[in-house]
């Protein structure tokens, strides 16, 4: 939302979580607090990127502020990024290893503070 361009190539060497979401999606909004907690707990150990799908920037900015999100939110107003990744269900999260390879795709809301999610993130760090 700050206008900075992001690429997986530039993030190589770091595990990355990419979440595709929208403010109109109730399950997306349900999992956002746990994504924030995960980002807070992991710090620089995990890059958390949330791609907002096809919504006006003012709406997204308002939601991000109201929800107190501090991880990186990337606007995708035309849906180009979402189409390039083949996403059709929201939320969907892609876990990318340190070599820039997608390792796991998770459809639906997840408690990112739960044991299963913690195992997925730990596996990313080892890859």
JSON list of C-alpha atoms in Angstrom, two decimals:
[
{"chain": "A", "resi": 1, "resn": "UNK", "atom": "CA", "xyz": [0.00, 0.00, 0.00]},
{"chain": "A", "resi": 2, "resn": "UNK", "atom": "CA", "xyz": [3.06, 2.20, 0.29]},
{"chain": "A", "resi": 3, "resn": "UNK", "atom": "CA", "xyz": [3.79, 1.80, -3.42]},
{"chain": "A", "resi": 4, "resn": "UNK", "atom": "CA", "xyz": [6.82, -0.45, -2.91]},
{"chain": "A", "resi": 5, "resn": "UNK", "atom": "CA", "xyz": [7.18, -3.28, -5.44]},
{"chain": "A", "resi": 6, "resn": "UNK", "atom": "CA", "xyz": [7.68, -6.79, -4.05]},
{"chain": "A", "resi": 7, "resn": "UNK", "atom": "CA", "xyz": [9.14, -9.89, -5.67]},
{"chain": "A", "resi": 8, "resn": "UNK", "atom": "CA", "xyz": [9.83, -13.39, -4.42]},
{"chain": "A", "resi": 9, "resn": "UNK", "atom": "CA", "xyz": [13.30, -13.16, -5.95]},
{"chain": "A", "resi": 10, "resn": "UNK", "atom": "CA", "xyz": [14.15, -10.28, -3.61]},
{"chain": "A", "resi": 11, "resn": "UNK", "atom": "CA", "xyz": [12.88, -12.31, -0.65]},
{"chain": "A", "resi": 12, "resn": "UNK", "atom": "CA", "xyz": [14.92, -15.41, -1.44]},
{"chain": "A", "resi": 13, "resn": "UNK", "atom": "CA", "xyz": [16.53, -16.80, 1.69]},
{"chain": "A", "resi": 14, "resn": "UNK", "atom": "CA", "xyz": [13.50, -15.94, 3.83]},
{"chain": "A", "resi": 15, "resn": "UNK", "atom": "CA", "xyz": [10.31, -17.95, 4.29]},
{"chain": "A", "resi": 16, "resn": "UNK", "atom": "CA", "xyz": [7.23, -16.13, 2.99]},
{"chain": "A", "resi": 17, "resn": "UNK", "atom": "CA", "xyz": [3.52, -16.43, 3.70]},
{"chain": "A", "resi": 18, "resn": "UNK", "atom": "CA", "xyz": [1.26, -14.94, 1.00]},
{"chain": "A", "resi": 19, "resn": "UNK", "atom": "CA", "xyz": [-2.40, -14.59, 1.95]},
{"chain": "A", "resi": 20, "resn": "UNK", "atom": "CA", "xyz": [-5.05, -13.72, -0.66]},
{"chain": "A", "resi": 21, "resn": "UNK", "atom": "CA", "xyz": [-8.05, -12.01, 0.96]},
{"chain": "A", "resi": 22, "resn": "UNK", "atom": "CA", "xyz": [-10.78, -9.37, 0.72]},
{"chain": "A", "resi": 23, "resn": "UNK", "atom": "CA", "xyz": [-12.71, -7.24, 3.20]},
{"chain": "A", "resi": 24, "resn": "UNK", "atom": "CA", "xyz": [-16.03, -8.65, 1.94]},
{"chain": "A", "resi": 25, "resn": "UNK", "atom": "CA", "xyz": [-14.87, -12.17, 2.86]},
{"chain": "A", "resi": 26, "resn": "UNK", "atom": "CA", "xyz": [-15.97, -13.12, 6.40]},
{"chain": "A", "resi": 27, "resn": "UNK", "atom": "CA", "xyz": [-13.50, -16.05, 6.76]},
{"chain": "A", "resi": 28, "resn": "UNK", "atom": "CA", "xyz": [-10.70, -13.73, 5.59]},
{"chain": "A", "resi": 29, "resn": "UNK", "atom": "CA", "xyz": [-11.53, -11.21, 8.28]},
{"chain": "A", "resi": 30, "resn": "UNK", "atom": "CA", "xyz": [-11.82, -14.02, 10.82]},
{"chain": "A", "resi": 31, "resn": "UNK", "atom": "CA", "xyz": [-8.23, -15.15, 10.25]},
{"chain": "A", "resi": 32, "resn": "UNK", "atom": "CA", "xyz": [-6.63, -11.69, 10.04]},
{"chain": "A", "resi": 33, "resn": "UNK", "atom": "CA", "xyz": [-6.04, -11.33, 13.81]},
{"chain": "A", "resi": 34, "resn": "UNK", "atom": "CA", "xyz": [-4.20, -14.66, 13.88]},
{"chain": "A", "resi": 35, "resn": "UNK", "atom": "CA", "xyz": [-2.09, -13.61, 10.88]},
{"chain": "A", "resi": 36, "resn": "UNK", "atom": "CA", "xyz": [-1.19, -10.44, 12.77]},
{"chain": "A", "resi": 37, "resn": "UNK", "atom": "CA", "xyz": [-0.23, -12.47, 15.85]},
{"chain": "A", "resi": 38, "resn": "UNK", "atom": "CA", "xyz": [1.89, -14.78, 13.69]},
{"chain": "A", "resi": 39, "resn": "UNK", "atom": "CA", "xyz": [3.63, -11.80, 12.08]},
{"chain": "A", "resi": 40, "resn": "UNK", "atom": "CA", "xyz": [4.29, -10.31, 15.53]},
{"chain": "A", "resi": 41, "resn": "UNK", "atom": "CA", "xyz": [5.65, -13.58, 16.93]},
{"chain": "A", "resi": 42, "resn": "UNK", "atom": "CA", "xyz": [7.84, -14.36, 13.91]},
{"chain": "A", "resi": 43, "resn": "UNK", "atom": "CA", "xyz": [9.23, -10.86, 13.40]},
{"chain": "A", "resi": 44, "resn": "UNK", "atom": "CA", "xyz": [11.88, -10.94, 10.67]},
{"chain": "A", "resi": 45, "resn": "UNK", "atom": "CA", "xyz": [11.82, -14.76, 10.67]},
{"chain": "A", "resi": 46, "resn": "UNK", "atom": "CA", "xyz": [8.81, -14.85, 8.34]},
{"chain": "A", "resi": 47, "resn": "UNK", "atom": "CA", "xyz": [7.66, -12.40, 5.68]},
{"chain": "A", "resi": 48, "resn": "UNK", "atom": "CA", "xyz": [3.87, -12.06, 5.85]},
{"chain": "A", "resi": 49, "resn": "UNK", "atom": "CA", "xyz": [2.27, -10.56, 2.75]},
{"chain": "A", "resi": 50, "resn": "UNK", "atom": "CA", "xyz": [-1.49, -10.14, 2.40]},
{"chain": "A", "resi": 51, "resn": "UNK", "atom": "CA", "xyz": [-2.72, -9.58, -1.15]},
{"chain": "A", "resi": 52, "resn": "UNK", "atom": "CA", "xyz": [-6.04, -7.76, -1.14]},
{"chain": "A", "resi": 53, "resn": "UNK", "atom": "CA", "xyz": [-8.13, -8.90, -4.08]},
{"chain": "A", "resi": 54, "resn": "UNK", "atom": "CA", "xyz": [-9.93, -6.38, -6.31]},
{"chain": "A", "resi": 55, "resn": "UNK", "atom": "CA", "xyz": [-10.95, -3.69, -3.84]},
{"chain": "A", "resi": 56, "resn": "UNK", "atom": "CA", "xyz": [-10.50, 0.08, -3.85]},
{"chain": "A", "resi": 57, "resn": "UNK", "atom": "CA", "xyz": [-7.42, 1.24, -1.97]},
{"chain": "A", "resi": 58, "resn": "UNK", "atom": "CA", "xyz": [-9.32, 3.57, 0.42]},
{"chain": "A", "resi": 59, "resn": "UNK", "atom": "CA", "xyz": [-11.51, 0.67, 1.59]},
{"chain": "A", "resi": 60, "resn": "UNK", "atom": "CA", "xyz": [-8.48, -1.55, 2.14]},
{"chain": "A", "resi": 61, "resn": "UNK", "atom": "CA", "xyz": [-6.56, 1.19, 3.97]},
{"chain": "A", "resi": 62, "resn": "UNK", "atom": "CA", "xyz": [-9.54, 1.84, 6.24]},
{"chain": "A", "resi": 63, "resn": "UNK", "atom": "CA", "xyz": [-9.85, -1.85, 7.11]},
{"chain": "A", "resi": 64, "resn": "UNK", "atom": "CA", "xyz": [-6.09, -2.24, 7.72]},
{"chain": "A", "resi": 65, "resn": "UNK", "atom": "CA", "xyz": [-6.12, 0.73, 10.08]},
{"chain": "A", "resi": 66, "resn": "UNK", "atom": "CA", "xyz": [-9.27, -0.37, 11.93]},
{"chain": "A", "resi": 67, "resn": "UNK", "atom": "CA", "xyz": [-7.99, -3.93, 12.31]},
{"chain": "A", "resi": 68, "resn": "UNK", "atom": "CA", "xyz": [-4.56, -2.73, 13.48]},
{"chain": "A", "resi": 69, "resn": "UNK", "atom": "CA", "xyz": [-2.69, -4.72, 10.84]},
{"chain": "A", "resi": 70, "resn": "UNK", "atom": "CA", "xyz": [1.02, -3.95, 10.68]},
{"chain": "A", "resi": 71, "resn": "UNK", "atom": "CA", "xyz": [2.22, -6.63, 8.26]},
{"chain": "A", "resi": 72, "resn": "UNK", "atom": "CA", "xyz": [2.52, -5.80, 4.57]},
{"chain": "A", "resi": 73, "resn": "UNK", "atom": "CA", "xyz": [-0.74, -5.52, 2.64]},
{"chain": "A", "resi": 74, "resn": "UNK", "atom": "CA", "xyz": [-0.42, -5.48, -1.13]},
{"chain": "A", "resi": 75, "resn": "UNK", "atom": "CA", "xyz": [-3.33, -4.10, -3.17]},
{"chain": "A", "resi": 76, "resn": "UNK", "atom": "CA", "xyz": [-4.37, -6.04, -6.27]},
{"chain": "A", "resi": 77, "resn": "UNK", "atom": "CA", "xyz": [-7.14, -3.73, -7.55]},
{"chain": "A", "resi": 78, "resn": "UNK", "atom": "CA", "xyz": [-7.50, -5.41, -10.97]},
{"chain": "A", "resi": 79, "resn": "UNK", "atom": "CA", "xyz": [-6.84, -8.95, -9.71]},
{"chain": "A", "resi": 80, "resn": "UNK", "atom": "CA", "xyz": [-3.68, -9.40, -11.81]},
{"chain": "A", "resi": 81, "resn": "UNK", "atom": "CA", "xyz": [-1.59, -10.92, -9.00]},
{"chain": "A", "resi": 82, "resn": "UNK", "atom": "CA", "xyz": [-4.47, -13.13, -7.91]},
{"chain": "A", "resi": 83, "resn": "UNK", "atom": "CA", "xyz": [-4.99, -14.45, -11.46]},
{"chain": "A", "resi": 84, "resn": "UNK", "atom": "CA", "xyz": [-1.25, -15.03, -11.92]},
{"chain": "A", "resi": 85, "resn": "UNK", "atom": "CA", "xyz": [-1.25, -17.24, -8.81]},
{"chain": "A", "resi": 86, "resn": "UNK", "atom": "CA", "xyz": [-4.47, -19.00, -9.91]},
{"chain": "A", "resi": 87, "resn": "UNK", "atom": "CA", "xyz": [-6.42, -18.08, -6.78]},
{"chain": "A", "resi": 88, "resn": "UNK", "atom": "CA", "xyz": [-10.20, -18.48, -6.90]},
{"chain": "A", "resi": 89, "resn": "UNK", "atom": "CA", "xyz": [-11.07, -19.22, -3.24]},
{"chain": "A", "resi": 90, "resn": "UNK", "atom": "CA", "xyz": [-10.62, -16.71, -0.44]},
{"chain": "A", "resi": 91, "resn": "UNK", "atom": "CA", "xyz": [-8.84, -16.76, 1.82]},
{"chain": "A", "resi": 92, "resn": "UNK", "atom": "CA", "xyz": [-6.08, -18.85, 0.32]},
{"chain": "A", "resi": 93, "resn": "UNK", "atom": "CA", "xyz": [-2.55, -18.82, 1.67]},
{"chain": "A", "resi": 94, "resn": "UNK", "atom": "CA", "xyz": [0.63, -19.89, -0.08]},
{"chain": "A", "resi": 95, "resn": "UNK", "atom": "CA", "xyz": [3.65, -20.83, 2.03]},
{"chain": "A", "resi": 96, "resn": "UNK", "atom": "CA", "xyz": [6.87, -20.21, 0.13]},
{"chain": "A", "resi": 97, "resn": "UNK", "atom": "CA", "xyz": [10.20, -21.70, 1.20]},
{"chain": "A", "resi": 98, "resn": "UNK", "atom": "CA", "xyz": [13.55, -19.95, 1.45]},
{"chain": "A", "resi": 99, "resn": "UNK", "atom": "CA", "xyz": [14.34, -20.90, -2.16]},
{"chain": "A", "resi": 100, "resn": "UNK", "atom": "CA", "xyz": [11.24, -19.09, -3.42]},
{"chain": "A", "resi": 101, "resn": "UNK", "atom": "CA", "xyz": [9.28, -22.29, -4.09]},
{"chain": "A", "resi": 102, "resn": "UNK", "atom": "CA", "xyz": [5.64, -22.66, -3.02]},
{"chain": "A", "resi": 103, "resn": "UNK", "atom": "CA", "xyz": [5.53, -25.52, -0.52]},
{"chain": "A", "resi": 104, "resn": "UNK", "atom": "CA", "xyz": [1.92, -25.52, 0.65]},
{"chain": "A", "resi": 105, "resn": "UNK", "atom": "CA", "xyz": [-1.36, -23.95, -0.45]},
{"chain": "A", "resi": 106, "resn": "UNK", "atom": "CA", "xyz": [-4.06, -23.67, 2.21]},
{"chain": "A", "resi": 107, "resn": "UNK", "atom": "CA", "xyz": [-7.63, -22.78, 1.22]},
{"chain": "A", "resi": 108, "resn": "UNK", "atom": "CA", "xyz": [-9.97, -21.39, 3.85]},
{"chain": "A", "resi": 109, "resn": "UNK", "atom": "CA", "xyz": [-9.47, -19.61, 7.14]},
{"chain": "A", "resi": 110, "resn": "UNK", "atom": "CA", "xyz": [-6.67, -20.85, 9.38]},
{"chain": "A", "resi": 111, "resn": "UNK", "atom": "CA", "xyz": [-5.79, -20.14, 12.98]},
{"chain": "A", "resi": 112, "resn": "UNK", "atom": "CA", "xyz": [-2.19, -19.10, 12.31]},
{"chain": "A", "resi": 113, "resn": "UNK", "atom": "CA", "xyz": [-1.41, -19.37, 16.02]},
{"chain": "A", "resi": 114, "resn": "UNK", "atom": "CA", "xyz": [-2.52, -23.02, 16.13]},
{"chain": "A", "resi": 115, "resn": "UNK", "atom": "CA", "xyz": [-0.32, -26.12, 16.25]},
{"chain": "A", "resi": 116, "resn": "UNK", "atom": "CA", "xyz": [-0.91, -27.16, 12.62]},
{"chain": "A", "resi": 117, "resn": "UNK", "atom": "CA", "xyz": [0.02, -23.74, 11.25]},
{"chain": "A", "resi": 118, "resn": "UNK", "atom": "CA", "xyz": [3.08, -23.59, 13.50]},
{"chain": "A", "resi": 119, "resn": "UNK", "atom": "CA", "xyz": [4.25, -26.92, 12.02]},
{"chain": "A", "resi": 120, "resn": "UNK", "atom": "CA", "xyz": [3.83, -25.55, 8.50]},
{"chain": "A", "resi": 121, "resn": "UNK", "atom": "CA", "xyz": [5.85, -22.42, 9.32]},
{"chain": "A", "resi": 122, "resn": "UNK", "atom": "CA", "xyz": [8.56, -24.47, 11.07]},
{"chain": "A", "resi": 123, "resn": "UNK", "atom": "CA", "xyz": [8.86, -26.66, 7.96]},
{"chain": "A", "resi": 124, "resn": "UNK", "atom": "CA", "xyz": [9.39, -23.55, 5.84]},
{"chain": "A", "resi": 125, "resn": "UNK", "atom": "CA", "xyz": [12.30, -22.48, 8.01]},
{"chain": "A", "resi": 126, "resn": "UNK", "atom": "CA", "xyz": [13.98, -25.87, 7.52]},
{"chain": "A", "resi": 127, "resn": "UNK", "atom": "CA", "xyz": [13.65, -25.79, 3.73]}
]
